[in-house]
Short mmCIF file of C-alpha atoms in Angstrom, two decimals:
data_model
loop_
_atom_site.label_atom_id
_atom_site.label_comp_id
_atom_site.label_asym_id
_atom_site.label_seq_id
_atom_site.Cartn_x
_atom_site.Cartn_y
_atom_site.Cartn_z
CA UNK A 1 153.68 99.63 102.30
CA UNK A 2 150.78 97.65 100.69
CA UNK A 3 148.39 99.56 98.29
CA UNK A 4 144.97 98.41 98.48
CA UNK A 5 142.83 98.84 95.38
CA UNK A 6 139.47 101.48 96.13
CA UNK A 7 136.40 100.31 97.36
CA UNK A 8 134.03 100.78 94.07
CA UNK A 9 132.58 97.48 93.20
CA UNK A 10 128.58 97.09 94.40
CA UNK A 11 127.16 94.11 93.81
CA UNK A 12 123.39 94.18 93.09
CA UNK A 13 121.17 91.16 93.74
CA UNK A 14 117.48 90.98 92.51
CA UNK A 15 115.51 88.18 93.00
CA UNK A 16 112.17 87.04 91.11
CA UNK A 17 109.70 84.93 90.87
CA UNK A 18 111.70 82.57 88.77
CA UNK A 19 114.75 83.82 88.13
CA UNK A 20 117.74 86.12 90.50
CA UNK A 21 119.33 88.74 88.82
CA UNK A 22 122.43 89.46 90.05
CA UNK A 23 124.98 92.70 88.58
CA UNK A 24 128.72 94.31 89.27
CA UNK A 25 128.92 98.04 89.28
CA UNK A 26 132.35 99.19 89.52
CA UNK A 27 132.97 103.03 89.67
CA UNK A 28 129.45 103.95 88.41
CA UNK A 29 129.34 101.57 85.45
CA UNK A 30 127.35 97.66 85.49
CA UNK A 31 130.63 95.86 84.51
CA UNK A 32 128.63 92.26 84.67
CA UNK A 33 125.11 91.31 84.73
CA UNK A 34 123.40 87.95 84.70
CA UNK A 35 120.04 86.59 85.13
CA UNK A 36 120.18 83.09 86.67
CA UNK A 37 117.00 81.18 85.95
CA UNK A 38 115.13 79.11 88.12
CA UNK A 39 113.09 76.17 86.53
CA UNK A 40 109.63 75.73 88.62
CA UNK A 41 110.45 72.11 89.31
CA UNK A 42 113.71 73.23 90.78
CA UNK A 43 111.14 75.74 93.15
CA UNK A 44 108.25 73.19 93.45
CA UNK A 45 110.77 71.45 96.29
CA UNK A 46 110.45 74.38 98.81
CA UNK A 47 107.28 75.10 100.71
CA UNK A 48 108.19 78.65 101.09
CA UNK A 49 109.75 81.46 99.41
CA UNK A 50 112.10 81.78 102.34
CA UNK A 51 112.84 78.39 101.94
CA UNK A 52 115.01 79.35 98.47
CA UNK A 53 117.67 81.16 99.91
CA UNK A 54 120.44 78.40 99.84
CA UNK A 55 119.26 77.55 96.74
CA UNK A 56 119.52 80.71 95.01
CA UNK A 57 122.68 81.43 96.90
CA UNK A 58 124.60 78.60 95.08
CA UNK A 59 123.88 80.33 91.61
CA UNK A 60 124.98 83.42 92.74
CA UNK A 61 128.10 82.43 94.11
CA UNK A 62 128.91 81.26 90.99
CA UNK A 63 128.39 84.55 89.12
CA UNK A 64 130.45 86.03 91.72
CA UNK A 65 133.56 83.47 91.50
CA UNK A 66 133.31 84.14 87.35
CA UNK A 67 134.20 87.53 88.07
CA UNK A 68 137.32 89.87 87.92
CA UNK A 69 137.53 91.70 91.27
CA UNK A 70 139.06 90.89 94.80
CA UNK A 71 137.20 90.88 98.06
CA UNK A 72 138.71 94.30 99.23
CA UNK A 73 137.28 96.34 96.27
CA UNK A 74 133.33 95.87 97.17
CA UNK A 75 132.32 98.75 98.84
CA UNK A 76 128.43 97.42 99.86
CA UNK A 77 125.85 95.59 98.60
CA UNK A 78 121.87 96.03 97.53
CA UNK A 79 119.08 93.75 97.72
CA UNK A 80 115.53 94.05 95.98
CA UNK A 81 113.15 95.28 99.17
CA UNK A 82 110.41 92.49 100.13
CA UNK A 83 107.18 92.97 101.33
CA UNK A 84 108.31 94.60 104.44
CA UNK A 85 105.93 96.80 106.85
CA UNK A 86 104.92 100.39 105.01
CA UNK A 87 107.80 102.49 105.07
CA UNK A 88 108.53 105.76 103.25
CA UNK A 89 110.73 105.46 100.06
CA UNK A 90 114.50 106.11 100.71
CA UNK A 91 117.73 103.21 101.23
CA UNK A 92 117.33 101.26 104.15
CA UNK A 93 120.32 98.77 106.16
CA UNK A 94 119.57 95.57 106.34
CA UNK A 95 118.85 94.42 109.93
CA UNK A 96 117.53 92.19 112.09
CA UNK A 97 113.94 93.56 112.52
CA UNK A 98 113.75 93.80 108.38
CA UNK A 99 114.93 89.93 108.56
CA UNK A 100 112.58 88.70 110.72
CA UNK A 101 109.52 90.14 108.79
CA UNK A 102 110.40 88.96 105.93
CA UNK A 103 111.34 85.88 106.79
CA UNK A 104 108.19 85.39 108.94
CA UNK A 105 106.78 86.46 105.19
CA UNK A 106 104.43 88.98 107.77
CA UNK A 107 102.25 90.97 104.30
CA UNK A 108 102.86 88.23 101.98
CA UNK A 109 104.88 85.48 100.73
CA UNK A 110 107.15 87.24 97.48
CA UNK A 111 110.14 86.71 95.86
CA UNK A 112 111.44 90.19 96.81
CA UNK A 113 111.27 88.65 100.41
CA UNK A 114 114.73 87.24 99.58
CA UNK A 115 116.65 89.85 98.33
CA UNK A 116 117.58 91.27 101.76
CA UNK A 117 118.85 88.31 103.16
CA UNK A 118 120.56 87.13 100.29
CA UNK A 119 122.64 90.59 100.19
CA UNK A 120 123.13 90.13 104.21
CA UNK A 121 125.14 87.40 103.52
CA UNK A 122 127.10 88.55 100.39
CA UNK A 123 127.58 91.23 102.38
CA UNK A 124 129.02 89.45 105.35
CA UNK A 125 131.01 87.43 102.94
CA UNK A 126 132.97 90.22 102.53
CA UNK A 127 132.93 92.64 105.27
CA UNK A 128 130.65 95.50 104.16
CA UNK A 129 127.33 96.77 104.47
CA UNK A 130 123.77 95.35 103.08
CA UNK A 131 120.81 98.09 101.68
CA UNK A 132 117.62 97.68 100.24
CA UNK A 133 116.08 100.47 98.48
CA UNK A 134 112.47 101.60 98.13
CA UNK A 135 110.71 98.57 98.46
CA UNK A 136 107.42 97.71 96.92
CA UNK A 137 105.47 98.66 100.26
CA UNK A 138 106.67 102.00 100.05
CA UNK A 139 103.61 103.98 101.40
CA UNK A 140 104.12 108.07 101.16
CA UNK A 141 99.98 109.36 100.32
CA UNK A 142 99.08 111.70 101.76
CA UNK A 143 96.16 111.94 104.34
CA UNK A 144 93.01 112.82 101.93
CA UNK A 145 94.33 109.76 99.48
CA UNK A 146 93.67 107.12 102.12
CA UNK A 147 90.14 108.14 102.79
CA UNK A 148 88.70 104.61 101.21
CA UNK A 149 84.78 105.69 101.93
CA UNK A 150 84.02 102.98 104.28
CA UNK A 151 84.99 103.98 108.35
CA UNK A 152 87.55 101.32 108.92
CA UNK A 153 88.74 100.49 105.31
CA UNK A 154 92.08 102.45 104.48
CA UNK A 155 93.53 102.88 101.07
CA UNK A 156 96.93 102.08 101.15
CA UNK A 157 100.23 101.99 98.67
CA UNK A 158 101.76 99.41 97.04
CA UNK A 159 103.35 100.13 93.33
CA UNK A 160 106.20 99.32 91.23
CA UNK A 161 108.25 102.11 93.56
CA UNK A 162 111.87 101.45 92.78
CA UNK A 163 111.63 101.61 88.77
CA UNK A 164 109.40 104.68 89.23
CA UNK A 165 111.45 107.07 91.09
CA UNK A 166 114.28 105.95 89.34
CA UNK A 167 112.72 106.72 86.28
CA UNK A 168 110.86 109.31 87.50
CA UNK A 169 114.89 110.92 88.41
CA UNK A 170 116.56 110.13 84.92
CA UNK A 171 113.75 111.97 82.51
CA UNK A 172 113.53 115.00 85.05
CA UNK A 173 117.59 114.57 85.00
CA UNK A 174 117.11 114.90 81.12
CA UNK A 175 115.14 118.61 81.68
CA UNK A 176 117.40 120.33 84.08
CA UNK A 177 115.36 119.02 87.07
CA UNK A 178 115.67 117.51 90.53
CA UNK A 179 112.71 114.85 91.33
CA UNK A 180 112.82 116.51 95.02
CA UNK A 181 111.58 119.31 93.72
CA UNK A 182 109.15 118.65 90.58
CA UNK A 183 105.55 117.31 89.72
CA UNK A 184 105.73 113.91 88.02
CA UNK A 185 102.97 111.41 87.18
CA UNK A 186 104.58 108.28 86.93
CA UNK A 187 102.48 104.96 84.63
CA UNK A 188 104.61 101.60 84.96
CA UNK A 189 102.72 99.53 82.53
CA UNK A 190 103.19 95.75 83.21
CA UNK A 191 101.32 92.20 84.19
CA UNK A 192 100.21 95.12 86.78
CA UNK A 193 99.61 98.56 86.84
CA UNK A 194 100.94 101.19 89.03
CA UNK A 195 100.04 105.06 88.61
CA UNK A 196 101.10 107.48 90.97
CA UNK A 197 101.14 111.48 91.37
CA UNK A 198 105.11 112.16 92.82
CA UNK A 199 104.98 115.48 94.65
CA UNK A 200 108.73 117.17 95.88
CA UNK A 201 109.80 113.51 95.96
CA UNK A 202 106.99 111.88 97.48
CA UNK A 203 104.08 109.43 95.67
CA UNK A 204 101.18 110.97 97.69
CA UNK A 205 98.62 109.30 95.70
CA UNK A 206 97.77 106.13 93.45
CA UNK A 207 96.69 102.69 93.42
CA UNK A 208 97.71 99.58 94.78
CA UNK A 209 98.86 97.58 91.91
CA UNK A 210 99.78 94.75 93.65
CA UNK A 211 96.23 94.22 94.64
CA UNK A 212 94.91 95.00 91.53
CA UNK A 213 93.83 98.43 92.30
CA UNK A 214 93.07 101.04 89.70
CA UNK A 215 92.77 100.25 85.94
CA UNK A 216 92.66 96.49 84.86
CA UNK A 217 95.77 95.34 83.27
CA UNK A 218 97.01 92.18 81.38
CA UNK A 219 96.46 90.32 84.65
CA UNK A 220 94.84 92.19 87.37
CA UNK A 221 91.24 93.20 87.68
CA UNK A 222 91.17 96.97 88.07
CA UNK A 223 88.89 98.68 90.66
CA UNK A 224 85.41 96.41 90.31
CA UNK A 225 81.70 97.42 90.30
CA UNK A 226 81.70 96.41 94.05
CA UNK A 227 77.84 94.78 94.53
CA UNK A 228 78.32 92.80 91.25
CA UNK A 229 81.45 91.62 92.90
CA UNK A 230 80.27 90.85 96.31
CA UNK A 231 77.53 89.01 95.09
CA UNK A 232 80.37 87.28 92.50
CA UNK A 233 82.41 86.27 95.75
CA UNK A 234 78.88 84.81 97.55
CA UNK A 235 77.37 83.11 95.03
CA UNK A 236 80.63 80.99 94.29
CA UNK A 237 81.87 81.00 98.35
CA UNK A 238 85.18 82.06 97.00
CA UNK A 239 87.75 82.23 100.23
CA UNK A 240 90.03 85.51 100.71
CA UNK A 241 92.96 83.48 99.04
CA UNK A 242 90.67 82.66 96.26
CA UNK A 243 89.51 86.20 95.76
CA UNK A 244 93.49 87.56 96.36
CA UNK A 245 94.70 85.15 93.60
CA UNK A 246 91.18 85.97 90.75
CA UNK A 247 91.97 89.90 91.50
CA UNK A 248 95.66 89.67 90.98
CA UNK A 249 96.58 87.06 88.67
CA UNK A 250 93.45 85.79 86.63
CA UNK A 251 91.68 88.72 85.75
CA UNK A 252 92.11 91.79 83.48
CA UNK A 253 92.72 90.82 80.05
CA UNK A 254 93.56 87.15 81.09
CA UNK A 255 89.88 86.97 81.34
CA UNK A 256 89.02 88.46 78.20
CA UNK A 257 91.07 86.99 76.16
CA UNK A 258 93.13 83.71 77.89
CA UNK A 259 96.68 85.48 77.26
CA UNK A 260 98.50 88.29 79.00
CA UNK A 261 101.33 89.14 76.10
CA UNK A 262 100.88 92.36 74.48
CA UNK A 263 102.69 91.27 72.27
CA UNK A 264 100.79 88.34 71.04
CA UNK A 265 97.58 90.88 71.54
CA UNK A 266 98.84 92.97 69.34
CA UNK A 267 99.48 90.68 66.74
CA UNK A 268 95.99 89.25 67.26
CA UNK A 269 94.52 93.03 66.17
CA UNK A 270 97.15 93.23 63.40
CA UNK A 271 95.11 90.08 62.35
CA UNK A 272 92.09 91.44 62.44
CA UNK A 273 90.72 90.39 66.20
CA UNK A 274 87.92 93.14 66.91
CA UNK A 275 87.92 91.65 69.99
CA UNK A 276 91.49 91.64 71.20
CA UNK A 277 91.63 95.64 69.83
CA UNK A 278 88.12 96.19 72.21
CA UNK A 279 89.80 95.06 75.32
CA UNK A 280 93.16 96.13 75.22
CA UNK A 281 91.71 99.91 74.26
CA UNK A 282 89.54 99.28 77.49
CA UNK A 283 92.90 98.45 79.54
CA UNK A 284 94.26 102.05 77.94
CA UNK A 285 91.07 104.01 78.36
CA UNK A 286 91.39 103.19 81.95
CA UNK A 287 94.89 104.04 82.05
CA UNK A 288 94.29 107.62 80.23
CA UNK A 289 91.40 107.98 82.79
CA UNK A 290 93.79 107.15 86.22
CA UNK A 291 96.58 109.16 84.75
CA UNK A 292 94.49 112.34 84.50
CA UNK A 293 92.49 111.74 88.23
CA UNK A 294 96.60 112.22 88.93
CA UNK A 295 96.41 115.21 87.30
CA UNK A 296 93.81 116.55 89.33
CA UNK A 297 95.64 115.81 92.33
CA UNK A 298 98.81 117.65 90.89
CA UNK A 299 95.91 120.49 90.53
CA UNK A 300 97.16 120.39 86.89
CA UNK A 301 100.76 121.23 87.67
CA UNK A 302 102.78 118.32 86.01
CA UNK A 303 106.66 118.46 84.70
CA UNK A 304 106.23 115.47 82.70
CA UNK A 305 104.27 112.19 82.17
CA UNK A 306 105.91 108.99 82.00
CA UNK A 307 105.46 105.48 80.70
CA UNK A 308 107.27 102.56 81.56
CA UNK A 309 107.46 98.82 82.48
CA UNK A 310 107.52 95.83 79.59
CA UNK A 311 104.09 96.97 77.78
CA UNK A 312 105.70 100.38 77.00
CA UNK A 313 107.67 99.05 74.42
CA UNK A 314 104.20 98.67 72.49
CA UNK A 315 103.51 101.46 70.36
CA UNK A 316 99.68 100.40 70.31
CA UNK A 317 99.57 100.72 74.13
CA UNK A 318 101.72 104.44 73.99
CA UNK A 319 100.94 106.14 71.35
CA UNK A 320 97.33 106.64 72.24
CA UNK A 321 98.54 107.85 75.80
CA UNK A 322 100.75 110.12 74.39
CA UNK A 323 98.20 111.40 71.76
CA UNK A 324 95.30 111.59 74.07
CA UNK A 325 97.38 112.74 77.32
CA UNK A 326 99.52 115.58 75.90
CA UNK A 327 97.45 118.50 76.96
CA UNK A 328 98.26 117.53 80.67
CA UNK A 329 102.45 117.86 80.30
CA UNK A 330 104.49 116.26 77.95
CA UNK A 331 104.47 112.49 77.75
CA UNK A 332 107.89 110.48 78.10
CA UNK A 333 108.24 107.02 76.97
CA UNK A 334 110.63 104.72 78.45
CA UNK A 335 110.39 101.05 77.84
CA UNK A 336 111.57 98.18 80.66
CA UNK A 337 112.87 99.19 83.75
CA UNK A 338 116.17 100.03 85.28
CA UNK A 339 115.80 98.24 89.02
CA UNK A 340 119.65 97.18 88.94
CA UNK A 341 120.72 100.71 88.12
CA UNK A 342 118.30 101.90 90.62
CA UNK A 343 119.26 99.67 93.50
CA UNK A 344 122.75 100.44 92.65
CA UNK A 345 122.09 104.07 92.62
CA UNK A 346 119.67 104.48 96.04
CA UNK A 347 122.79 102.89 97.69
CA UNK A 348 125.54 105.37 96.44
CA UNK A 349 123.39 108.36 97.41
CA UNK A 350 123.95 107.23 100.91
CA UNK A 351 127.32 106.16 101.01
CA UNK A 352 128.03 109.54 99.13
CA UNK A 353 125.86 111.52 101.96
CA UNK A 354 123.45 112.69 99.62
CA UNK A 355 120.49 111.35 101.59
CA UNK A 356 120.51 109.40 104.96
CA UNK A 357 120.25 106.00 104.88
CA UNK A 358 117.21 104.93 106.88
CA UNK A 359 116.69 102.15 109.41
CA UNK A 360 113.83 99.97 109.53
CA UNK A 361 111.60 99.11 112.71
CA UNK A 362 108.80 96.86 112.79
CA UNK A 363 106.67 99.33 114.17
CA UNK A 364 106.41 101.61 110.82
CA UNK A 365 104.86 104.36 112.72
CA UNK A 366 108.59 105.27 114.32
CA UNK A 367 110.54 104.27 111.25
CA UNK A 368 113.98 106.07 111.95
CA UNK A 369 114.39 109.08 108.64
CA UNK A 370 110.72 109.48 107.79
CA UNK A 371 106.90 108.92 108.76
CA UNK A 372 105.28 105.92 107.86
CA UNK A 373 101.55 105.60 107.71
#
């Protein structure tokens, strides 16, 4: 009789706005990892995002034929969630209905918007199953945070969700706790912001980061003065695309100071730039202010604080937090993100019936496992 090996290889497959990221787990471990870059002449060709999908395909069948495993090993595969209608967190199948909206690009045009189909057809490639797992439009507030103020404007949800419950899981791992039962407040500190209150494993509150909601970061704007901005957006008959692109991508401290590195920032106020040190203390005085309004929310109750995303590995941005924040709940730092682990992990809690693996609809109201908005 033939022995066939045990299904335990997942392939991971995360694409960005210039680059795919593609990993091998095999029996809970990342065995291979590579991040396949993508010049923006070689992008400039395609008129959509959608459009890429051959392209990036190529590249990552050639990570996949440099590797040391056979076809009947790989147990499933995970794609980065697109822009996708609001869902609640959780691992979803890829199918048809999640394909069509995000090839139609229905919210938004994104590079996440690939990661589904890309990981349908790995996965059909080799007989298994495709999963995304909590997507950026993950939408779980709860009632009260959505009042906006203005009868017919709703707040919604949209954060950095997968690297925040996965962190959110390993430093609660870390204290003998289960993120389905704890109080976390959750900063992911980037070219955006995202802050959110996580209640019994739910974020029921925070601010749209990919909008530029809440406190103004290296690139986005942060909640405005709203008459000063109106009159802005008259006075200089900016169009909604204009307005989209100023909020989220050329404002915060872009517009301060022309450059969105911390790390060149900080090296500025090493230098002695009064000015750089003025505005990136504004960007974390906003961020110490959102962080406690979470708090209140929590009604004070927090397990932990944490901060993460690429400007938490900058003391100058941390330390202060963790300083000025500790009377809330202790205040966890960790640097980067872990969205390969993460995918890779969402995917083995279903397929090791820890959680049910959900199934998208394009009506979110009756998505199959959960409530939508």
């Amino acid at each position: 009789m033939t022995m066939h090996p045990k299904r335990d290889v997942v392939i991971v497959i995360n694409p960005g706005s210039t680059s795919s990221k593609i990993a091998l787990f095999k029996a809970g471990k990342m065995v291979a990892e590579r991040t396949l870059n993508h010049s923006l002449a070689e992008l400039s060709q395609f008129d959509a995002v959608i459009a890429q999908k051959d392209f990036r395909m190529q590249a990552i069948q050639e990570f996949l034929a440099d590797q040391d495993f056979s076809a009947s090993e790989v147990l499933a595969v995970a794609g980065r969630g697109g822009l996708l209608k609001p869902i609640p967190g959780g691992t979803y199948a890829v199918n048809e209905a999640m394909l069509d909206d995000l090839t139609a690009a229905k919210r938004n045009e994104h590079a996440s918007n690939l990661g589904a189909g890309l990981a349908q057809q790995v996965a059909d490639q080799y007989g298994v199953k495709a999963y995304v797992v909590d997507p950026p439009v993950v939408d779980e507030l709860q009632p009260l945070a959505r009042i906006s103020g203005l009868k017919g404007i709703e707040r919604h949800s949209a954060a950095h969700v997968l690297n925040q419950k996965a962190m959110a899981r390993q430093v609660l791992a870390t204290m003998g706790k289960t993120y389905s039962t704890s109080r976390v407040i959750v900063a992911h500190i980037g070219g955006g912001l995202s802050i959110h209150a996580h209640e019994n494993g739910r974020m029921i509150d925070g601010n749209n980061g990919i909008d530029g909601e809440g406190p103004y970061s290296p690139e986005r704007a942060g909640s405005l003065p709203l008459v000063d901005f109106v009159a802005k957006v008259l006075a200089e008959r900016l169009t909604l695309d204009q307005v989209k692109k100023l909020l989220a991508s050329q404002s915060g401290l872009r517009s301060y100071l022309n450059d969105i590195s911390i790390k060149n920032i900080v090296a500025r106020i090493a230098e002695g730039d009064e000015t750089a040190k003025f505005y990136l203390d504004g960007m974390i005085y906003q961020i110490k202010k959102q962080i406690a309004e979470m708090a209140g929310v929590l009604n004070g109750q927090v397990d932990v604080i944490i901060l993460t995303g690429g400007a938490a590995y900058a003391t100058a941005v941390t330390a202060p937090l963790q300083h000025d924040l500790a009377w809330i709940a202790p205040v966890v730092v960790r640097p980067g993100e872990m969205e390969m682990q993460a995918l890779y992990e969402g995917v083995m809690r279903v397929l090791n019936h820890e959680e049910p693996v959900r199934v998208y609809q394009s009506d979110a109201s009756t998505i199959k496992g959960g409530t939508g908005r």
